[in-house]
PDB file of C-alpha atoms in Angstrom:
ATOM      1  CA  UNK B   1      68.288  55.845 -31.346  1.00  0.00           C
ATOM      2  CA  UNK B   2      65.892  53.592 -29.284  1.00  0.00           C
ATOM      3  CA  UNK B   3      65.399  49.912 -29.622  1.00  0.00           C
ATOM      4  CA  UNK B   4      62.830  47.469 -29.977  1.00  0.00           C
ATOM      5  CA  UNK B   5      62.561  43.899 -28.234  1.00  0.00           C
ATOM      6  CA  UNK B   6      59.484  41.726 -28.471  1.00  0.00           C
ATOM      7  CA  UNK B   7      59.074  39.182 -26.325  1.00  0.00           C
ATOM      8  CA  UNK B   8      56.732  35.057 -26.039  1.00  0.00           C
ATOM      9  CA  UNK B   9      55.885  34.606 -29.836  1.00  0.00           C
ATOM     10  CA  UNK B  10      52.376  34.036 -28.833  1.00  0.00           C
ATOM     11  CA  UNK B  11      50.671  35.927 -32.253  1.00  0.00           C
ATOM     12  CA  UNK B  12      52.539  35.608 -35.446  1.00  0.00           C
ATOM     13  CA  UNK B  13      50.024  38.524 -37.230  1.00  0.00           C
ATOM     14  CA  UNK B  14      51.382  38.841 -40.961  1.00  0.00           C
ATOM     15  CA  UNK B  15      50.243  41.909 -40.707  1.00  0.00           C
ATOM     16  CA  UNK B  16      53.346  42.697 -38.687  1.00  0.00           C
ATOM     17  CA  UNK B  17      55.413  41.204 -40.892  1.00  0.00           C
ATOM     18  CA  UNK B  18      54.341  43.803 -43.630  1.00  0.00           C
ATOM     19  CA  UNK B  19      54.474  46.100 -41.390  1.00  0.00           C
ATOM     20  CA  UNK B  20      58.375  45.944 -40.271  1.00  0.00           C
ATOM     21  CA  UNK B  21      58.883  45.530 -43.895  1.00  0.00           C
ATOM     22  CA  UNK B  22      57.119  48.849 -45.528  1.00  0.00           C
ATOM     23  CA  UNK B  23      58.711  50.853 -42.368  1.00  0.00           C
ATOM     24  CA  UNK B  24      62.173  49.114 -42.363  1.00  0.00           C
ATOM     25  CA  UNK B  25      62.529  49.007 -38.776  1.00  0.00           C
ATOM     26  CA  UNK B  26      64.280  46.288 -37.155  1.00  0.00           C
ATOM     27  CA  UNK B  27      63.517  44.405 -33.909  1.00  0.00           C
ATOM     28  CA  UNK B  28      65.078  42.314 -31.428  1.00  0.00           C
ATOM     29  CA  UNK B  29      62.408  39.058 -30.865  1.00  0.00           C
ATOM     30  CA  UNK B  30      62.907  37.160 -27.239  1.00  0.00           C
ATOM     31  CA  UNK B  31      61.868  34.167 -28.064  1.00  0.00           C
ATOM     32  CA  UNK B  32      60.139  31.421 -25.697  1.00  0.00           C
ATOM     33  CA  UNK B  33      61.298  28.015 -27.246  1.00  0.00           C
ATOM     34  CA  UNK B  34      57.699  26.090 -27.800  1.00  0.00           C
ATOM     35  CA  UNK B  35      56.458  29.858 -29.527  1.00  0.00           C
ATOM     36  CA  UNK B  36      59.580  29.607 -31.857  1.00  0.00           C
ATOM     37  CA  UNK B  37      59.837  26.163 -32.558  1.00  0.00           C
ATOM     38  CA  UNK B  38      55.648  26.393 -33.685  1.00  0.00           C
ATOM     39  CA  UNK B  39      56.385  29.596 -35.862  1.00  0.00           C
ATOM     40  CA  UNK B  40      59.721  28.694 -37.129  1.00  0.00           C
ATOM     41  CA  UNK B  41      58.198  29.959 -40.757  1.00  0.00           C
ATOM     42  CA  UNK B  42      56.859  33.358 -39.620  1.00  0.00           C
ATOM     43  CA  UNK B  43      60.097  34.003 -37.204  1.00  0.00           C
ATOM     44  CA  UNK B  44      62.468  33.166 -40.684  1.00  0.00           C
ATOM     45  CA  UNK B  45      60.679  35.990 -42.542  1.00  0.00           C
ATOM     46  CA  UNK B  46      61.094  38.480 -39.355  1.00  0.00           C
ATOM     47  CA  UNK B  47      65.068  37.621 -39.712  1.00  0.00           C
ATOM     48  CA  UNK B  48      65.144  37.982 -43.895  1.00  0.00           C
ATOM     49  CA  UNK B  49      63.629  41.788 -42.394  1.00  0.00           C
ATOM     50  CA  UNK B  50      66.315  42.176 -40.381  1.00  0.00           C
ATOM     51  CA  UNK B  51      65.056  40.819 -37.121  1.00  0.00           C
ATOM     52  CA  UNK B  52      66.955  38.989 -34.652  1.00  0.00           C
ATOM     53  CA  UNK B  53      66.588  35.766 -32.769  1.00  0.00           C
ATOM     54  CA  UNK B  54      67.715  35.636 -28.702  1.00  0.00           C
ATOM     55  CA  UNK B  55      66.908  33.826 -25.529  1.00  0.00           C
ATOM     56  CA  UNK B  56      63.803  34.112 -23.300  1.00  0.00           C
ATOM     57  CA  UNK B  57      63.983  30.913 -21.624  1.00  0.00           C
ATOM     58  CA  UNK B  58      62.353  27.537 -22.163  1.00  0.00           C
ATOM     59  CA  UNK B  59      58.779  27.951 -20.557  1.00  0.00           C
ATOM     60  CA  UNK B  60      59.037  31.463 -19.034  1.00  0.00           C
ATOM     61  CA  UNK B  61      59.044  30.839 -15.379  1.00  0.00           C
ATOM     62  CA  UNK B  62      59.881  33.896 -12.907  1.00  0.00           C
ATOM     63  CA  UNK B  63      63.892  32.567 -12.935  1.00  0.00           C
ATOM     64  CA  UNK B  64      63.998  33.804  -8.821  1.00  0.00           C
ATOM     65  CA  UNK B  65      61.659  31.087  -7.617  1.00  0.00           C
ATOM     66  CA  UNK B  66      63.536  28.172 -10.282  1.00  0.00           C
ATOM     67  CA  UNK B  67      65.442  25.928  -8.696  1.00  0.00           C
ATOM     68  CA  UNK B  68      69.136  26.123  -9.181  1.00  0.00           C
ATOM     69  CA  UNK B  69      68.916  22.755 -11.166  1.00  0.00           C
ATOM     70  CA  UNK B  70      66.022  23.803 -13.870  1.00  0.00           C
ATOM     71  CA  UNK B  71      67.552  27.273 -13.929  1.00  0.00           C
ATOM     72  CA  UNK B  72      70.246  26.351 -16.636  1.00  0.00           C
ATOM     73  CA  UNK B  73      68.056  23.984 -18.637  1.00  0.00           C
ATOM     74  CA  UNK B  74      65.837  27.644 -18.601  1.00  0.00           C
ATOM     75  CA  UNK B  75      67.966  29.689 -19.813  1.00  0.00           C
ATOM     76  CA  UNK B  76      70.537  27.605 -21.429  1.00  0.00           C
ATOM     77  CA  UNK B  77      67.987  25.527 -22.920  1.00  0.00           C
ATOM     78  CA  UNK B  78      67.120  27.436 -26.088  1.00  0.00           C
ATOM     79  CA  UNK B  79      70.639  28.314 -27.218  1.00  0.00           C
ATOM     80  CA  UNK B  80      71.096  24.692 -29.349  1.00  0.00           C
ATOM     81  CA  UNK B  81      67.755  24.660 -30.457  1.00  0.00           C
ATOM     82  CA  UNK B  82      67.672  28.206 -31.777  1.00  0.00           C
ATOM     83  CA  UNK B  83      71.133  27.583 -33.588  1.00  0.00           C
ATOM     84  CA  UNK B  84      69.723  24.930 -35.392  1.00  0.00           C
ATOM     85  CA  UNK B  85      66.796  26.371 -36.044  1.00  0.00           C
ATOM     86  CA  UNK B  86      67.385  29.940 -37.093  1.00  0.00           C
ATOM     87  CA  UNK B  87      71.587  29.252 -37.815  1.00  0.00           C
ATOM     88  CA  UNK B  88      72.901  32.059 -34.900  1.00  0.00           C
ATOM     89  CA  UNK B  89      73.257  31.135 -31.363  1.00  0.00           C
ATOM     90  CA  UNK B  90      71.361  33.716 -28.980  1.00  0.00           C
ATOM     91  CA  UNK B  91      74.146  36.082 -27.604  1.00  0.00           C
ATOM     92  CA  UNK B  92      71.297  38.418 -25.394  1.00  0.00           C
ATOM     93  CA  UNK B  93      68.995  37.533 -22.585  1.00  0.00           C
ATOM     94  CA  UNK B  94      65.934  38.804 -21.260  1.00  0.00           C
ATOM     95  CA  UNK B  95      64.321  37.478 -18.268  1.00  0.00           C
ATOM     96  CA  UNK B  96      60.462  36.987 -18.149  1.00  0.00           C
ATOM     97  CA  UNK B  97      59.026  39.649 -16.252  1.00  0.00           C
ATOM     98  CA  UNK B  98      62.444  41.560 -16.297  1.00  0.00           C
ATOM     99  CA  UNK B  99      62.955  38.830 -12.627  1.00  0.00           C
ATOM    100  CA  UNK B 100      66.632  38.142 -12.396  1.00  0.00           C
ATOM    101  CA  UNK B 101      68.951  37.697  -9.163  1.00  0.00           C
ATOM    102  CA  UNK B 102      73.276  36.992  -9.029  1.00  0.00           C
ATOM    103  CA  UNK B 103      71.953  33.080  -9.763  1.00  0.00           C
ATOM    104  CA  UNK B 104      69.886  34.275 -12.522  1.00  0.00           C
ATOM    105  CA  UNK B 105      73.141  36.646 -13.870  1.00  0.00           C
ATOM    106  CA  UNK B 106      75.647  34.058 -13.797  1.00  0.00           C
ATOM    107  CA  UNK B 107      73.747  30.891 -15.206  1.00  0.00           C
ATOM    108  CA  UNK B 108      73.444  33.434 -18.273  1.00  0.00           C
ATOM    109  CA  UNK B 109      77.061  34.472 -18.261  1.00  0.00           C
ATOM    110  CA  UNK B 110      77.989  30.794 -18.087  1.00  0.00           C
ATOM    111  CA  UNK B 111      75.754  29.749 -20.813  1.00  0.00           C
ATOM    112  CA  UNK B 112      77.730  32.778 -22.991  1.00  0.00           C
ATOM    113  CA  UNK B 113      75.041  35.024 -23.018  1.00  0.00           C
ATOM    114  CA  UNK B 114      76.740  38.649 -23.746  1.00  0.00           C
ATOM    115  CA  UNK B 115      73.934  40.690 -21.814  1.00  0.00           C
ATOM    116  CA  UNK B 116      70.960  40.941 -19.731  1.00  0.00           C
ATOM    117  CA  UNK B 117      68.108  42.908 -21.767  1.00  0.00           C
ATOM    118  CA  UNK B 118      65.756  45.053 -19.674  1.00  0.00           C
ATOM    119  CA  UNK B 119      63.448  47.988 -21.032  1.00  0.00           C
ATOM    120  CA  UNK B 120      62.537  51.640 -20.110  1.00  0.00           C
ATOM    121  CA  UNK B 121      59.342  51.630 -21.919  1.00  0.00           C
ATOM    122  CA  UNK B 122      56.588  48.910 -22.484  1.00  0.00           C
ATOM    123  CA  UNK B 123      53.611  48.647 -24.571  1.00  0.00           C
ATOM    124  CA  UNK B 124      50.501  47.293 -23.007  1.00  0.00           C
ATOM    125  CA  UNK B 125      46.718  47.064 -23.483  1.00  0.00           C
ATOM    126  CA  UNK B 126      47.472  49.951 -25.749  1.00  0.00           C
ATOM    127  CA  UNK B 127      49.202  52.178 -23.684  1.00  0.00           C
ATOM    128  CA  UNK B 128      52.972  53.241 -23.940  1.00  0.00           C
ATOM    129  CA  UNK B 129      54.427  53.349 -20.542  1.00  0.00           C
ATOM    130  CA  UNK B 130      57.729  54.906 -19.799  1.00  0.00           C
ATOM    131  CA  UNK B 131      59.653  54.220 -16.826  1.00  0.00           C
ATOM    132  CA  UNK B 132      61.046  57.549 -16.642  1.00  0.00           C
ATOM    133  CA  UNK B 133      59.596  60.629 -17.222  1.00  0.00           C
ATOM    134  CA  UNK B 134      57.267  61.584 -20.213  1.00  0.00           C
ATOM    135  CA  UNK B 135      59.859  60.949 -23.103  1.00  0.00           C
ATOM    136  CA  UNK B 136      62.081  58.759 -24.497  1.00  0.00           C
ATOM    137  CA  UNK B 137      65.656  58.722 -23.943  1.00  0.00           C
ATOM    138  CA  UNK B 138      69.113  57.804 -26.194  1.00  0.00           C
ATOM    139  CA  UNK B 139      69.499  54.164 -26.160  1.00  0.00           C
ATOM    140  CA  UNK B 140      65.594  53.052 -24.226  1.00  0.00           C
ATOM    141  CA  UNK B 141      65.159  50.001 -25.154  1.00  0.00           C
ATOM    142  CA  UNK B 142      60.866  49.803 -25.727  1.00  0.00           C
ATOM    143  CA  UNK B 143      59.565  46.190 -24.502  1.00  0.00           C
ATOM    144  CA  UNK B 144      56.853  44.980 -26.887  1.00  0.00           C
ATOM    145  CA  UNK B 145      54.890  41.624 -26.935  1.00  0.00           C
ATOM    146  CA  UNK B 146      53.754  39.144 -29.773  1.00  0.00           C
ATOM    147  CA  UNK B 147      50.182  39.623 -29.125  1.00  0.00           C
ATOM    148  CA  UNK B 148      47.034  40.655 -31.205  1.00  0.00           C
ATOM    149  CA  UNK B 149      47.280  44.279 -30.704  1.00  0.00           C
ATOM    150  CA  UNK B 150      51.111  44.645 -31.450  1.00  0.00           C
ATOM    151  CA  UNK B 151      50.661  45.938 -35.002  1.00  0.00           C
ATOM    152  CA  UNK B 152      48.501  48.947 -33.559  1.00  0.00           C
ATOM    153  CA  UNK B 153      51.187  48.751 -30.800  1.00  0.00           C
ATOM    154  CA  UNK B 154      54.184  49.208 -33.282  1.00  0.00           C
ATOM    155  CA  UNK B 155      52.058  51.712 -34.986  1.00  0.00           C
ATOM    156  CA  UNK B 156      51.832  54.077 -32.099  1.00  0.00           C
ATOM    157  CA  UNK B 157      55.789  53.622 -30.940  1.00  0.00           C
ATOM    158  CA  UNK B 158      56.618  54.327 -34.779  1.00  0.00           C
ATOM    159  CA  UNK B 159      54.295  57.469 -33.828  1.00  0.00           C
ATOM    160  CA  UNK B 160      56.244  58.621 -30.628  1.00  0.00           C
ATOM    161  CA  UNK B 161      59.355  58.257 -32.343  1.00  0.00           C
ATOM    162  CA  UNK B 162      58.323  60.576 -35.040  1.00  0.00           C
ATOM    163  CA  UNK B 163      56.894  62.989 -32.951  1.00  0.00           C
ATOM    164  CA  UNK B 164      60.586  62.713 -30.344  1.00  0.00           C
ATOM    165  CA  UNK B 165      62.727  62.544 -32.665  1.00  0.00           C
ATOM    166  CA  UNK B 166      64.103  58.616 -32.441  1.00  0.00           C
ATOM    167  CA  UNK B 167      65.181  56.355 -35.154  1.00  0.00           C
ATOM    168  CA  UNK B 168      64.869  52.869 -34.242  1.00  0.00           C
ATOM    169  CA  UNK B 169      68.172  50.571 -34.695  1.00  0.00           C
ATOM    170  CA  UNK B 170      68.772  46.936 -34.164  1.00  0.00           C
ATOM    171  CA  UNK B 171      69.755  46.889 -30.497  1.00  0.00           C
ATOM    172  CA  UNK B 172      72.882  44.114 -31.330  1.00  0.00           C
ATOM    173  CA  UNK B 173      74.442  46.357 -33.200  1.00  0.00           C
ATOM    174  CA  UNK B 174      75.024  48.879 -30.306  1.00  0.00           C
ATOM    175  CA  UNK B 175      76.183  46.416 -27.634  1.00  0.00           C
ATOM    176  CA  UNK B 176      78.767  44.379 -29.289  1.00  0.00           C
TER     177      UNK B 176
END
């Protein structure tokens, strides 16, 4: 199994929509709070797929160079909103740019977040990148973005896990 997270909520693309739907696959979306609270339609058709709501901070600042003050409105910030908006408080975390520090750590701990999400593989400019060697591992979590090329971006992940092997799963069920 490997997992998917896709992070912002820049481009809602129906096209992905259909997508997740004809292949079944669900994803894990890291949500910035203005991108969510503009696409609250589009992200309530990614959860009837089987997609998941969590935390990616309020504006998506590098959290190491935050002050201490601003750093729990970041990252505590969206946990109300997205309760009330999509009816399940975020329980994962993933910092923008993958930046975190102790401060960053236990702000999110203290907040309730379960977890700090990171990623072994990224999709970019259409290329897949891996982090460690030229395959995919058990349990890689693949870091995706809402942007215009992430329906040929899903496409060629879908691709790699065909060709390695991988069935995708929805990463919160493997870390409760």
């Amino acid at each position: 199994m490997i997992f998917l997270g896709i992070d912002d909520g820049l481009v809602r693309d129906p096209q992905v929509l259909d997508l997740l739907k004809q292949a079944n696959i669900p994803i894990t979306m890291f949500l910035v709070t203005g991108q969510a609270q503009a696409g609250v339609d589009y992200w309530k058709q990614a959860e009837a797929l089987g997609a998941t709501v969590q935390d990616h901070t309020t504006t998506h600042p590098d959290l190491t160079k935050v002050p201490a003050g601003q750093l729990q409105a970041e990252i505590c910030g969206t946990l109300d909103t997205y309760q009330q908006l999509f009816g399940q408080r975020p329980t994962l975390f993933r910092p923008p740019y993958g930046s975190y520090n102790q401060n960053v750590q236990a702000v999110a701990a203290s907040c309730g977040l379960k977890a700090i999400v990171m990623w072994k593989a990224s999709t970019n400019d259409g290329r897949f990148d891996l982090q460690e060697g030229p395959s995919l591992h058990p349990g890689d979590i693949v870091l995706m973005h809402w942007r215009t090329d992430l329906y040929q971006n899903l496409q060629q992940v879908f691709n790699v896990c065909r060709q390695q092997g991988y069935a995708i799963a929805r990463l919160e069920d493997y870390l409760k």
